[in-house]
Short mmCIF file of C-alpha atoms in Angstrom, two decimals:
data_model
loop_
_atom_site.label_atom_id
_atom_site.label_comp_id
_atom_site.label_asym_id
_atom_site.label_seq_id
_atom_site.Cartn_x
_atom_site.Cartn_y
_atom_site.Cartn_z
CA MET A 1310 -57.21 -38.86 -2.26
CA LYS A 1311 -58.41 -37.78 1.40
CA LYS A 1312 -62.31 -36.99 2.68
CA VAL A 1313 -62.23 -33.82 4.78
CA VAL A 1314 -64.99 -34.09 7.78
CA PRO A 1315 -65.31 -30.85 9.80
CA THR A 1316 -65.52 -32.23 13.12
CA LEU A 1317 -62.40 -32.36 15.08
CA LEU A 1318 -59.86 -29.34 14.78
CA LEU A 1319 -56.02 -30.17 14.94
CA THR A 1320 -53.26 -28.31 14.99
CA LEU A 1321 -49.89 -29.07 13.69
CA ALA A 1322 -46.64 -26.87 13.94
CA MET A 1323 -43.00 -27.77 12.37
CA LEU A 1324 -40.10 -26.33 14.02
CA PHE A 1325 -36.98 -25.54 12.38
CA GLY A 1326 -33.76 -24.28 13.92
CA LYS A 1327 -31.62 -21.91 13.31
CA ALA A 1328 -28.43 -23.75 15.01
CA GLN A 1329 -29.20 -26.71 12.69
CA THR A 1330 -26.74 -29.20 11.96
CA SER A 1331 -28.09 -30.71 8.94
CA ARG A 1332 -30.03 -28.71 7.12
CA SER A 1333 -31.39 -31.94 5.39
CA LEU A 1334 -32.87 -34.32 7.81
CA TRP A 1335 -36.79 -33.98 8.40
CA PHE A 1336 -39.70 -35.99 9.98
CA ASN A 1337 -41.62 -37.04 7.09
CA GLU A 1338 -44.67 -39.18 8.62
CA LEU A 1339 -45.85 -40.69 11.60
CA ILE A 1340 -47.87 -42.95 13.13
CA PRO A 1341 -48.52 -42.38 17.47
CA ASP A 1342 -52.04 -44.15 17.91
CA ALA A 1343 -51.19 -47.04 16.67
CA GLY A 1344 -54.19 -49.60 17.95
CA THR A 1345 -53.90 -52.89 18.95
CA GLY A 1346 -51.66 -55.23 17.36
CA ASN A 1347 -49.80 -52.32 15.35
CA ASN A 1348 -46.74 -50.42 15.67
CA GLU A 1349 -45.67 -46.87 16.51
CA TYR A 1350 -42.96 -45.33 13.89
CA ILE A 1351 -41.52 -42.63 12.84
CA GLU A 1352 -40.04 -41.84 9.31
CA PHE A 1353 -37.28 -39.40 8.51
CA TYR A 1354 -36.22 -37.78 4.87
CA ASN A 1355 -32.98 -36.59 3.93
CA SER A 1356 -33.67 -33.98 1.06
CA SER A 1357 -30.21 -33.81 -0.22
CA ARG A 1358 -28.34 -36.46 -2.73
CA ASP A 1359 -25.69 -37.18 0.01
CA PRO A 1360 -25.98 -39.76 2.82
CA ILE A 1361 -26.11 -38.85 6.23
CA ALA A 1362 -24.68 -41.05 9.24
CA LEU A 1363 -27.12 -40.80 12.03
CA ASP A 1364 -24.84 -42.37 14.84
CA CYS A 1365 -24.36 -38.79 16.24
CA TYR A 1366 -28.63 -37.76 16.07
CA VAL A 1367 -31.17 -38.33 19.06
CA VAL A 1368 -34.21 -38.55 18.65
CA VAL A 1369 -36.34 -36.99 22.14
CA SER A 1370 -40.21 -37.45 22.42
CA TYR A 1371 -41.77 -35.47 25.36
CA PHE A 1372 -45.23 -36.57 26.88
CA ASP A 1373 -47.01 -33.45 28.34
CA LYS A 1374 -47.69 -33.14 32.24
CA LEU A 1375 -51.34 -33.91 33.01
CA PRO A 1376 -53.47 -34.19 36.25
CA GLY A 1377 -52.16 -37.57 38.24
CA ARG A 1378 -49.46 -38.18 35.40
CA GLU A 1379 -45.49 -38.08 35.50
CA GLU A 1380 -43.78 -35.40 33.31
CA ALA A 1381 -41.26 -37.19 31.20
CA VAL A 1382 -39.37 -37.57 27.83
CA TYR A 1383 -37.79 -40.68 25.83
CA ILE A 1384 -34.48 -40.29 24.49
CA TYR A 1385 -33.89 -42.87 21.48
CA ASP A 1386 -30.14 -42.98 20.21
CA PHE A 1387 -29.63 -44.30 16.94
CA PRO A 1388 -27.47 -47.47 16.29
CA SER A 1389 -23.73 -47.10 14.93
CA ASN A 1390 -24.41 -48.11 11.60
CA ALA A 1391 -27.37 -45.92 10.92
CA VAL A 1392 -27.50 -44.10 7.61
CA ILE A 1393 -29.90 -42.44 6.06
CA LYS A 1394 -29.61 -42.62 1.85
CA GLY A 1395 -29.43 -39.45 -0.26
CA LEU A 1396 -32.89 -38.19 -1.15
CA SER A 1397 -34.31 -41.74 0.97
CA ARG A 1398 -36.19 -42.76 4.09
CA TYR A 1399 -35.25 -44.02 7.50
CA LEU A 1400 -37.95 -46.07 9.55
CA ILE A 1401 -37.56 -46.08 13.23
CA SER A 1402 -40.29 -48.35 14.65
CA SER A 1403 -41.17 -50.75 17.65
CA GLY A 1404 -41.31 -53.63 15.66
CA SER A 1405 -39.94 -55.61 12.63
CA PRO A 1406 -42.21 -55.92 10.43
CA VAL A 1407 -44.21 -52.98 11.06
CA ASN A 1408 -47.66 -53.28 11.70
CA PHE A 1409 -50.05 -50.68 11.06
CA ARG A 1410 -53.60 -49.84 10.14
CA GLY A 1411 -53.73 -51.07 6.54
CA GLY A 1412 -51.33 -53.17 5.78
CA THR A 1413 -47.63 -53.82 7.00
CA TYR A 1414 -44.06 -53.08 5.74
CA THR A 1415 -41.48 -55.09 6.25
CA PRO A 1416 -37.73 -53.48 5.47
CA SER A 1417 -35.67 -54.73 2.72
CA ASP A 1418 -32.60 -52.79 3.56
CA PRO A 1419 -31.48 -53.52 7.19
CA THR A 1420 -29.56 -50.08 6.98
CA SER A 1421 -32.58 -47.79 6.32
CA PHE A 1422 -34.13 -49.26 9.38
CA SER A 1423 -34.26 -49.78 13.41
CA ASN A 1424 -36.49 -51.12 15.93
CA TRP A 1425 -36.13 -49.26 19.08
CA ASN A 1426 -36.60 -52.32 21.44
CA SER A 1427 -33.66 -53.99 19.86
CA SER A 1428 -31.50 -51.35 17.81
CA GLY A 1429 -28.16 -53.27 18.01
CA ALA A 1430 -24.98 -51.94 18.38
CA GLY A 1431 -24.53 -48.15 19.35
CA GLY A 1432 -28.46 -48.08 19.84
CA SER A 1433 -30.20 -46.73 23.04
CA LEU A 1434 -33.78 -45.87 24.29
CA LEU A 1435 -34.39 -44.38 27.41
CA LYS A 1436 -36.73 -42.87 29.84
CA TYR A 1437 -35.66 -39.50 31.65
CA THR A 1438 -38.65 -38.62 34.44
CA TYR A 1439 -38.72 -34.76 34.91
CA SER A 1440 -39.69 -33.68 38.92
CA ASN A 1441 -39.11 -30.26 40.81
CA GLY A 1442 -36.43 -29.12 38.68
CA ASN A 1443 -34.35 -32.48 38.41
CA TRP A 1444 -33.70 -35.25 36.23
CA GLY A 1445 -33.88 -38.83 37.05
CA ALA A 1446 -31.58 -41.37 35.65
CA GLY A 1447 -31.92 -42.96 32.23
CA GLU A 1448 -34.50 -46.00 32.99
CA SER A 1449 -34.54 -48.76 30.56
CA LEU A 1450 -37.82 -49.92 28.73
CA ASN A 1451 -39.87 -52.97 28.14
CA THR A 1452 -38.69 -54.77 24.87
CA ASP A 1453 -42.18 -54.35 23.52
CA PHE A 1454 -42.47 -51.19 24.04
CA ASN A 1455 -45.02 -49.18 21.68
CA ASN A 1456 -45.54 -45.76 23.39
CA PHE A 1457 -42.15 -43.91 22.80
CA ILE A 1458 -44.75 -41.24 20.43
CA ALA A 1459 -47.83 -40.88 22.10
CA ASP A 1460 -47.49 -42.28 26.06
CA ALA A 1461 -50.92 -42.72 26.82
CA GLY A 1462 -51.61 -43.30 23.17
CA GLY A 1463 -54.05 -41.17 21.34
CA MET A 1464 -52.71 -38.32 18.39
CA ASP A 1465 -50.31 -36.68 20.43
CA ALA A 1466 -46.59 -36.23 19.21
CA THR A 1467 -43.84 -33.97 20.58
CA LEU A 1468 -41.08 -35.02 19.08
CA PHE A 1469 -37.26 -33.30 18.20
CA LEU A 1470 -34.12 -34.14 16.64
CA PHE A 1471 -30.98 -32.99 18.32
CA LYS A 1472 -27.18 -33.73 16.94
CA ILE A 1473 -24.13 -34.45 19.32
CA ASN A 1474 -21.33 -32.55 17.69
CA SER A 1475 -17.58 -34.23 18.37
CA ASP A 1476 -16.67 -32.00 20.86
CA GLY A 1477 -19.07 -32.54 23.17
CA THR A 1478 -21.88 -29.48 22.32
CA ILE A 1479 -25.44 -30.23 21.35
CA SER A 1480 -27.69 -28.50 18.18
CA PHE A 1481 -30.69 -28.63 17.83
CA VAL A 1482 -32.01 -29.62 14.03
CA ASN A 1483 -35.64 -29.96 14.24
CA GLY A 1484 -39.21 -30.89 15.54
CA PHE A 1485 -42.43 -32.24 15.00
CA VAL A 1486 -45.36 -30.70 17.43
CA ALA A 1487 -49.04 -32.49 17.34
CA ASN A 1488 -51.44 -31.50 20.10
CA PRO A 1489 -55.30 -31.66 19.77
CA ARG A 1490 -55.57 -30.47 23.50
CA SER A 1491 -54.06 -27.19 22.58
CA SER A 1492 -53.46 -24.91 19.86
CA ASP A 1493 -51.03 -22.90 21.70
CA VAL A 1494 -47.85 -24.72 20.88
CA GLU A 1495 -45.61 -21.58 21.52
CA ALA A 1496 -46.29 -21.82 25.04
CA LEU A 1497 -45.55 -25.70 25.09
CA ILE A 1498 -41.81 -24.53 23.56
CA ASN A 1499 -41.40 -21.85 25.93
CA HIS A 1500 -42.21 -24.67 28.76
CA LEU A 1501 -39.72 -26.70 27.73
CA LYS A 1502 -37.20 -24.28 27.79
CA THR A 1503 -37.42 -24.17 31.57
CA PHE A 1504 -36.17 -27.33 32.03
CA ALA A 1505 -32.31 -27.96 33.63
CA LEU A 1506 -30.15 -29.57 31.31
CA LEU A 1507 -30.60 -33.23 31.13
CA PRO A 1508 -27.11 -35.28 31.38
CA ILE A 1509 -27.69 -38.11 29.01
CA THR A 1510 -24.37 -40.44 27.80
CA PRO A 1511 -24.26 -41.43 24.13
CA VAL A 1512 -23.50 -44.98 23.00
CA GLY A 1513 -21.46 -45.46 19.72
CA ASN A 1514 -18.77 -43.85 17.90
CA CYS A 1515 -20.17 -40.09 18.28
CA PHE A 1516 -19.06 -38.92 21.32
CA THR A 1517 -18.99 -41.18 24.59
CA SER A 1518 -18.88 -39.15 27.39
CA THR A 1519 -21.47 -37.49 29.34
CA VAL A 1520 -23.18 -34.40 26.96
CA ASN A 1521 -25.92 -31.91 28.23
CA LEU A 1522 -28.88 -31.56 26.22
CA ASP A 1523 -30.02 -28.35 26.77
CA PHE A 1524 -34.05 -27.82 25.66
CA LYS A 1525 -33.02 -23.99 25.33
CA LEU A 1526 -31.79 -24.44 21.87
CA ILE A 1527 -35.39 -25.13 20.87
CA THR A 1528 -36.50 -22.46 18.76
CA TYR A 1529 -40.15 -21.38 17.82
CA ASN A 1530 -38.96 -19.34 14.97
CA ASN A 1531 -40.15 -20.15 11.17
CA ILE A 1532 -43.19 -22.62 12.13
CA ASP A 1533 -45.87 -23.64 10.07
CA ILE A 1534 -49.59 -24.19 11.36
CA ILE A 1535 -51.56 -25.84 9.63
CA SER A 1536 -55.61 -26.42 11.01
CA LEU A 1537 -56.94 -29.33 9.83
CA ILE A 1538 -60.42 -30.76 10.19
CA GLU A 1539 -61.33 -34.51 10.48
CA ALA A 1540 -64.10 -37.02 11.58
CA PRO A 1541 -63.10 -38.49 14.29
CA GLY A 1542 -61.39 -41.47 14.19
CA THR A 1543 -60.47 -41.58 10.54
CA GLY A 1544 -56.92 -41.01 11.16
CA ASN A 1545 -54.20 -42.05 13.17
CA GLY A 1546 -51.19 -40.65 12.03
CA TYR A 1547 -49.66 -37.39 9.82
CA ALA A 1548 -47.57 -37.09 7.09
CA LYS A 1549 -46.18 -34.72 4.37
CA LYS A 1550 -48.28 -34.72 1.19
CA ARG A 1551 -44.38 -34.98 -0.65
CA ASP A 1552 -41.16 -36.26 1.23
CA GLY A 1553 -39.35 -33.19 2.17
CA LEU A 1554 -41.51 -30.35 1.27
CA CYS A 1555 -41.42 -27.60 3.65
CA GLY A 1556 -45.09 -27.61 5.55
CA ASN A 1557 -47.68 -29.58 4.17
CA TRP A 1558 -48.36 -31.86 6.78
CA GLU A 1559 -51.64 -33.97 6.52
CA LYS A 1560 -53.12 -36.26 9.32
CA THR A 1561 -53.38 -39.59 7.35
CA SER A 1562 -56.07 -42.47 7.58
CA GLN A 1563 -55.82 -45.97 7.27
CA GLY A 1564 -55.23 -46.78 3.82
CA GLU A 1565 -53.03 -43.66 3.40
CA HIS A 1566 -49.85 -44.29 5.28
CA THR A 1567 -46.68 -45.41 3.44
CA PRO A 1568 -44.19 -46.24 5.57
CA GLY A 1569 -40.45 -46.66 3.83
CA THR A 1570 -41.70 -45.29 0.51
CA SER A 1571 -42.67 -42.03 -1.11
CA ASN A 1572 -45.47 -39.68 0.34
CA ASN A 1573 -47.48 -38.24 -2.92
CA PHE A 1574 -50.82 -37.52 -2.33
CA GLY A 1575 -53.31 -34.24 -2.33
CA THR A 1576 -52.88 -30.89 -3.18
CA VAL A 1577 -49.82 -29.54 -1.83
CA THR A 1578 -48.98 -25.24 -0.97
CA SER A 1579 -45.35 -24.54 -2.32
CA ASN A 1580 -43.64 -21.87 0.61
CA LEU A 1581 -42.12 -20.56 -2.70
CA THR A 1582 -44.18 -18.97 -5.65
CA THR A 1583 -42.08 -19.65 -8.93
CA ILE A 1584 -42.03 -19.42 -13.04
CA GLN A 1585 -40.18 -21.76 -14.89
CA ASP A 1586 -40.30 -22.44 -18.33
CA TYR A 1587 -38.22 -25.57 -20.71
CA SER A 1588 -37.65 -24.70 -24.40
CA CYS A 1589 -35.43 -27.20 -25.97
CA ASN A 1590 -32.26 -27.56 -24.42
CA THR A 1591 -32.83 -24.42 -21.78
CA VAL A 1592 -34.75 -24.15 -18.43
CA SER A 1593 -35.58 -20.61 -17.28
CA PHE A 1594 -37.08 -20.11 -13.85
CA SER A 1595 -37.92 -17.19 -11.46
CA ILE A 1596 -38.47 -17.06 -7.86
CA THR A 1597 -40.98 -14.17 -7.57
CA THR A 1598 -42.12 -14.54 -4.27
CA ASN A 1599 -40.05 -15.66 -1.56
CA GLY A 1600 -42.72 -15.87 1.29
CA SER A 1601 -41.17 -16.33 4.85
CA THR A 1602 -38.11 -18.44 3.43
CA THR A 1603 -34.77 -16.38 3.72
CA TYR A 1604 -31.97 -16.89 1.01
CA PRO A 1605 -29.72 -18.23 -0.43
CA ILE A 1606 -32.26 -20.84 -1.97
CA THR A 1607 -30.59 -23.73 -4.05
CA VAL A 1608 -31.91 -24.74 -7.25
CA GLN A 1609 -31.47 -28.08 -8.86
CA LEU A 1610 -32.46 -29.36 -11.95
CA PHE A 1611 -32.56 -33.42 -12.42
CA TYR A 1612 -33.87 -35.53 -14.92
CA ASP A 1613 -37.14 -36.70 -13.82
CA LYS A 1614 -35.98 -40.26 -13.76
CA PRO A 1615 -38.13 -42.70 -14.37
CA GLN A 1616 -41.07 -39.69 -15.16
CA THR A 1617 -43.67 -39.59 -12.56
CA GLY A 1618 -43.71 -35.60 -12.02
CA PHE A 1619 -42.59 -36.61 -8.59
CA PHE A 1620 -38.90 -35.82 -6.90
CA GLU A 1621 -37.68 -39.25 -5.84
CA ALA A 1622 -34.37 -41.25 -5.21
CA THR A 1623 -33.87 -42.31 -9.13
CA ASP A 1624 -34.22 -39.10 -10.30
CA GLU A 1625 -30.87 -38.01 -12.10
CA TYR A 1626 -28.95 -34.97 -10.93
CA ILE A 1627 -27.53 -32.85 -13.52
CA THR A 1628 -26.58 -29.43 -11.96
CA SER A 1629 -27.20 -26.30 -9.59
CA LYS A 1630 -27.41 -22.81 -9.13
CA SER A 1631 -27.63 -20.94 -5.35
CA VAL A 1632 -29.76 -17.57 -5.52
CA GLU A 1633 -28.51 -15.61 -3.08
CA SER A 1634 -30.81 -12.79 -3.19
CA SER A 1635 -34.33 -11.56 -4.88
CA ALA A 1636 -31.62 -9.33 -7.01
CA SER A 1637 -30.61 -13.08 -8.77
CA ALA A 1638 -33.73 -14.47 -8.64
CA SER A 1639 -34.01 -15.17 -12.55
CA ASN A 1640 -31.59 -17.60 -14.33
CA THR A 1641 -31.44 -20.56 -16.60
CA PHE A 1642 -30.06 -23.86 -16.81
CA THR A 1643 -28.59 -25.54 -20.17
CA VAL A 1644 -30.22 -29.37 -20.39
CA PRO A 1645 -27.54 -31.38 -22.00
CA ILE A 1646 -30.32 -33.98 -23.50
CA SER A 1647 -33.25 -31.99 -24.36
CA SER A 1648 -35.85 -34.71 -24.94
CA ARG A 1649 -35.82 -35.67 -21.69
CA ALA A 1650 -38.29 -34.21 -19.19
CA VAL A 1651 -36.95 -32.93 -15.78
CA LEU A 1652 -37.45 -31.34 -12.44
CA LEU A 1653 -36.41 -28.07 -10.80
CA VAL A 1654 -35.90 -28.41 -7.17
CA TYR A 1655 -35.73 -25.27 -5.45
CA GLN A 1656 -34.16 -25.96 -1.88
CA THR A 1657 -34.89 -23.41 0.78
CA SER A 1658 -31.84 -21.58 3.59
CA LEU A 1659 -33.53 -23.93 6.12
CA GLY A 1660 -32.90 -27.18 4.05
CA CYS A 1661 -36.61 -28.54 3.20
CA LEU A 1662 -38.38 -28.17 -0.24
CA GLY A 1663 -39.97 -25.13 -1.24
CA ASN A 1664 -41.26 -26.32 -4.46
CA VAL A 1665 -40.92 -28.72 -6.81
CA ALA A 1666 -41.57 -28.15 -10.61
CA ALA A 1667 -42.01 -30.90 -13.44
CA LEU A 1668 -40.85 -29.79 -16.74
CA THR A 1669 -41.07 -31.00 -20.24
CA THR A 1670 -39.75 -29.31 -23.18
CA THR A 1671 -41.92 -27.11 -25.22
CA CYS A 1672 -39.65 -28.29 -28.76
CA SER A 1673 -40.61 -30.91 -30.64
CA VAL A 1674 -39.20 -34.53 -29.41
CA LEU A 1675 -35.99 -35.61 -31.05
CA PRO A 1676 -37.03 -38.63 -33.35
CA VAL A 1677 -35.08 -41.41 -31.99
CA ARG A 1678 -35.62 -43.71 -28.58
CA LEU A 1679 -32.61 -45.17 -27.85
CA ARG A 1680 -33.28 -48.19 -26.12
CA SER A 1681 -29.68 -49.64 -24.88
CA PHE A 1682 -25.65 -48.07 -25.63
CA THR A 1683 -22.91 -50.34 -24.04
CA ALA A 1684 -19.34 -50.11 -24.51
CA ALA A 1685 -16.57 -52.36 -23.32
CA ARG A 1686 -13.39 -54.02 -24.24
CA SER A 1687 -13.76 -56.98 -26.65
CA LYS A 1688 -12.83 -60.09 -24.94
CA GLN A 1689 -10.82 -61.67 -27.49
CA LYS A 1690 -8.57 -58.21 -28.73
CA LYS A 1691 -8.48 -55.79 -25.46
CA GLU A 1692 -7.09 -53.24 -27.99
CA GLN A 1693 -10.82 -52.69 -29.40
CA VAL A 1694 -13.78 -51.26 -27.87
CA VAL A 1695 -17.31 -52.61 -29.13
CA LEU A 1696 -19.96 -50.17 -28.63
CA LYS A 1697 -23.58 -51.58 -29.40
CA TRP A 1698 -26.98 -49.55 -29.05
CA GLU A 1699 -30.58 -50.09 -29.77
CA THR A 1700 -33.08 -48.09 -31.38
CA ALA A 1701 -37.08 -49.13 -30.45
CA SER A 1702 -38.04 -46.84 -33.28
CA GLU A 1703 -36.39 -43.97 -35.54
CA GLN A 1704 -38.04 -40.95 -37.19
CA ASN A 1705 -36.60 -38.59 -39.88
CA ASN A 1706 -33.11 -40.16 -38.79
CA ARG A 1707 -29.91 -39.55 -40.62
CA GLY A 1708 -27.50 -41.41 -38.13
CA PHE A 1709 -25.00 -41.04 -35.24
CA ASN A 1710 -21.87 -39.77 -34.77
CA VAL A 1711 -19.50 -41.49 -32.67
CA GLN A 1712 -17.74 -39.59 -30.20
CA ARG A 1713 -14.83 -40.25 -28.11
CA LYS A 1714 -13.15 -38.04 -25.28
CA VAL A 1715 -10.00 -39.25 -23.64
CA SER A 1716 -8.74 -35.68 -22.29
CA GLY A 1717 -9.97 -32.64 -23.16
CA GLU A 1718 -12.93 -32.17 -25.73
CA TRP A 1719 -15.13 -34.68 -27.65
CA LYS A 1720 -14.24 -35.85 -31.01
CA ASN A 1721 -15.87 -37.66 -33.50
CA ILE A 1722 -14.38 -40.67 -34.66
CA ALA A 1723 -17.17 -42.54 -37.11
CA PHE A 1724 -20.36 -41.74 -38.36
CA VAL A 1725 -22.83 -44.44 -38.64
CA THR A 1726 -25.78 -44.65 -41.17
CA SER A 1727 -29.25 -44.93 -39.85
CA GLN A 1728 -30.48 -48.56 -41.18
CA ALA A 1729 -34.10 -47.09 -40.92
CA GLY A 1730 -35.31 -46.66 -44.37
CA ASN A 1731 -35.75 -43.00 -45.33
CA GLY A 1732 -34.63 -42.40 -41.59
CA ASN A 1733 -38.02 -44.21 -40.36
CA SER A 1734 -39.04 -47.54 -38.31
CA ASN A 1735 -41.41 -48.35 -35.74
CA THR A 1736 -39.08 -51.83 -35.13
CA THR A 1737 -36.02 -52.55 -32.76
CA LEU A 1738 -32.79 -52.02 -34.64
CA SER A 1739 -29.17 -52.25 -33.62
CA TYR A 1740 -25.95 -50.80 -34.22
CA GLU A 1741 -22.49 -51.83 -33.58
CA TYR A 1742 -18.81 -50.02 -33.97
CA THR A 1743 -15.49 -50.83 -33.06
CA ASP A 1744 -12.67 -48.74 -32.22
CA ILE A 1745 -9.10 -49.15 -31.52
CA ASN A 1746 -8.35 -47.89 -28.67
CA ASN A 1747 -4.98 -48.19 -27.02
CA PHE A 1748 -5.16 -45.25 -24.72
CA SER A 1749 -3.31 -45.63 -21.03
CA THR A 1750 -6.31 -43.76 -19.40
CA ALA A 1751 -9.98 -44.35 -19.26
CA THR A 1752 -11.64 -43.19 -22.60
CA GLN A 1753 -15.20 -41.81 -22.71
CA TYR A 1754 -17.81 -42.54 -25.56
CA ARG A 1755 -21.21 -41.29 -26.36
CA LEU A 1756 -23.71 -40.86 -29.15
CA GLN A 1757 -25.01 -37.68 -31.56
CA GLN A 1758 -27.98 -38.75 -33.10
CA VAL A 1759 -28.49 -36.77 -36.13
CA ASP A 1760 -31.85 -35.89 -38.27
CA MET A 1761 -32.22 -34.90 -41.67
CA ASP A 1762 -32.70 -31.27 -40.52
CA GLY A 1763 -29.59 -31.22 -38.72
CA LYS A 1764 -30.82 -31.06 -35.44
CA SER A 1765 -29.08 -33.48 -32.67
CA ASP A 1766 -29.45 -34.99 -29.41
CA PHE A 1767 -26.73 -36.74 -27.11
CA SER A 1768 -26.89 -40.28 -25.09
CA ASP A 1769 -25.76 -41.14 -21.87
CA VAL A 1770 -21.75 -41.52 -21.56
CA ARG A 1771 -19.94 -44.38 -21.31
CA THR A 1772 -16.57 -44.97 -19.84
CA VAL A 1773 -14.00 -47.87 -20.55
CA LEU A 1774 -10.75 -48.74 -18.30
CA SER A 1775 -7.26 -48.69 -20.54
CA THR A 1776 -5.66 -51.97 -21.42
CA GLU A 1777 -3.38 -51.24 -18.39
CA GLN A 1778 -6.14 -50.51 -15.85
CA ASN A 1779 -6.98 -54.25 -14.56
CA GLY A 1780 -7.88 -53.59 -10.99
CA GLY A 1781 -11.59 -53.85 -9.90
CA LEU A 1782 -12.14 -49.91 -10.26
CA VAL A 1783 -10.21 -46.67 -11.01
CA VAL A 1784 -10.51 -43.16 -9.76
CA TYR A 1785 -10.25 -40.35 -12.09
CA PRO A 1786 -8.50 -37.79 -12.20
CA ASN A 1787 -6.29 -38.34 -9.16
CA PRO A 1788 -5.80 -35.75 -7.54
CA GLY A 1789 -9.38 -34.29 -7.66
CA ILE A 1790 -10.66 -31.18 -8.54
CA ASN A 1791 -12.99 -28.84 -7.81
CA GLY A 1792 -14.15 -31.18 -4.96
CA LYS A 1793 -14.93 -34.21 -7.74
CA VAL A 1794 -13.57 -37.61 -8.95
CA ASN A 1795 -15.00 -40.08 -11.12
CA VAL A 1796 -14.99 -43.64 -9.93
CA LEU A 1797 -14.93 -46.40 -13.17
CA PHE A 1798 -15.90 -50.10 -12.41
CA LYS A 1799 -14.69 -53.17 -14.11
CA GLU A 1800 -17.51 -55.09 -13.60
CA GLN A 1801 -19.90 -53.37 -15.77
CA ASN A 1802 -22.90 -55.37 -14.95
CA ALA A 1803 -22.54 -55.94 -11.04
CA VAL A 1804 -24.47 -53.97 -8.42
CA LYS A 1805 -22.07 -52.25 -6.31
CA GLN A 1806 -21.76 -50.33 -2.99
CA VAL A 1807 -19.56 -47.30 -2.99
CA ILE A 1808 -18.51 -45.90 0.13
CA VAL A 1809 -16.43 -42.93 0.70
CA SER A 1810 -14.29 -42.02 4.18
CA ASP A 1811 -12.19 -39.39 5.39
CA ALA A 1812 -8.59 -39.70 6.65
CA SER A 1813 -10.28 -40.41 10.07
CA GLY A 1814 -12.52 -42.71 8.71
CA ARG A 1815 -15.92 -41.06 9.11
CA LEU A 1816 -18.33 -41.65 6.68
CA VAL A 1817 -18.54 -39.00 3.87
CA LYS A 1818 -20.83 -40.39 0.98
CA GLN A 1819 -22.59 -43.17 0.76
CA PHE A 1820 -23.96 -45.12 -2.90
CA PRO A 1821 -26.14 -47.94 -2.02
CA GLN A 1822 -26.97 -49.24 -5.21
CA VAL A 1823 -24.99 -48.63 -8.59
CA LYS A 1824 -25.43 -50.31 -11.66
CA ASP A 1825 -23.99 -48.08 -13.87
CA ASN A 1826 -19.89 -48.95 -14.91
CA ASN A 1827 -19.06 -45.23 -13.82
CA LEU A 1828 -19.94 -43.21 -11.01
CA SER A 1829 -19.11 -39.17 -10.50
CA ILE A 1830 -18.76 -38.37 -7.08
CA GLU A 1831 -19.15 -34.46 -6.19
CA GLY A 1832 -19.02 -32.07 -3.29
CA LEU A 1833 -16.16 -33.09 -1.27
CA PRO A 1834 -13.81 -30.96 0.68
CA ARG A 1835 -10.10 -30.88 0.32
CA GLY A 1836 -8.63 -33.71 1.93
CA PHE A 1837 -8.06 -37.10 1.71
CA TYR A 1838 -10.32 -40.15 1.18
CA THR A 1839 -10.63 -43.96 0.91
CA ILE A 1840 -13.42 -45.35 -1.84
CA LYS A 1841 -14.41 -48.62 -1.19
CA VAL A 1842 -16.67 -50.64 -3.56
CA ILE A 1843 -18.33 -54.03 -2.80
CA ASP A 1844 -19.66 -56.11 -5.24
CA ARG A 1845 -23.02 -56.62 -3.85
CA SER A 1846 -23.11 -60.39 -5.42
CA THR A 1847 -19.91 -61.64 -4.73
CA MET A 1848 -18.91 -59.47 -1.76
CA VAL A 1849 -15.68 -59.02 -3.41
CA THR A 1850 -13.97 -55.18 -2.09
CA SER A 1851 -11.75 -52.71 -3.82
CA VAL A 1852 -10.17 -49.75 -2.43
CA GLU A 1853 -8.81 -47.26 -4.12
CA LYS A 1854 -7.16 -43.57 -2.44
CA VAL A 1855 -7.41 -40.28 -3.82
CA ILE A 1856 -6.60 -36.79 -3.00
CA ILE A 1857 -9.04 -33.55 -3.44
CA ASN A 1858 -7.39 -30.48 -4.03
#
């Protein structure tokens, strides 16, 4: 995708802090040299599956001291409602829409974007000048300010991300440095560490008193330094080749900027050497070389949904394992639906992604392509649950076991024979089964497709409410166990926003676009939680309380 011409040497450095607060929030793409009529922007990426509230984070941009020029920092405090969704991006810029060389980006979701010149409640942008060992007071900037990253234009970028903790302390998260004039990034960091404490007063709900920003917290350990050769004038930005991947920064040119969307270009270099195999329903992996990355390493298994070979927010999480040391660097997963392509995602102890491997099974693909599968109570007879499914094609298919789970084990309740002649069809076939269901709790259904040779595969699970559960949602089990609860929605076709907050009202998790009629929420510590569900078409809100034991 990129032409490389040996003309100008650039040094990029990505800094990782030992005292990281969130090991999932990363600089992902930026343009410091916007050009006339265009906007600077910075894109962040969340490499975890959980949302991160950004109200307590600040971005610090330093511009270095040159003859006749002052030394200062700009500090951007995110607005109170800023949230970066799991496996997604958040953009800050000098304008909206965002104009850049080669295109325009118009944010479709206001919760994933902020304009640092008009960031809204709880947000602010101030300049602090450093002179003779002292900091000046915070100065407001023009409302069309477009030099947050590079004060005098050009390709400089010295950016740091800090988090203000609830007790008033500050933690260093990570940073990005691009300095074409010097390859000695460590000297720059050591210079910054000589700065006095900078008193700042964050705006919003995080911490309302003055806190001291300490530049000594910036660490130089585990720096990825990449030397790039570019023709002058061909590039005016920087981006990771893959979202959230450790290192792998590259200078970007016109036509390669992707604000608000996935970064998928060029050949990547993984900082982990791994071997993996997908045979039938078993995925095996082995970490053969760990490089400079320390354990533990979290290995996550996802369905590649839709199948692209890239790690994206639409991919469906299955399970994960933690590799604590080289002694346990080999392990296996069982894939519930073995015909689907999967992704193995290796998340390092730093939080960035050490490697992402796309896998397809070496077994022959099972012979039925399921187009749709629904389960819903009959509007005429509430005690009946009607299951409907369609197949796009069938080969060697004997039929389907209809399975039900109320509590405990899955049970076969019926067998529906294939409508295909001799089990083979290339046209759409429709099936229906009605189950008498008077259970007082939610019921789960799935299909087990069985071929002529006895091989089988399972569909996704569908859940229905009991006849007594008339609310907009049901949370079960309640109390939840092992940090997990399930949420079942009455309105099956509506797109829902799900917000989970703890007893103090703090946002814990957020799911902005839930289209299925059920949702599994995992990773909740012990405590009391409120689950709010908003129907995005009607804005009707339903609320349930849940306890995690």
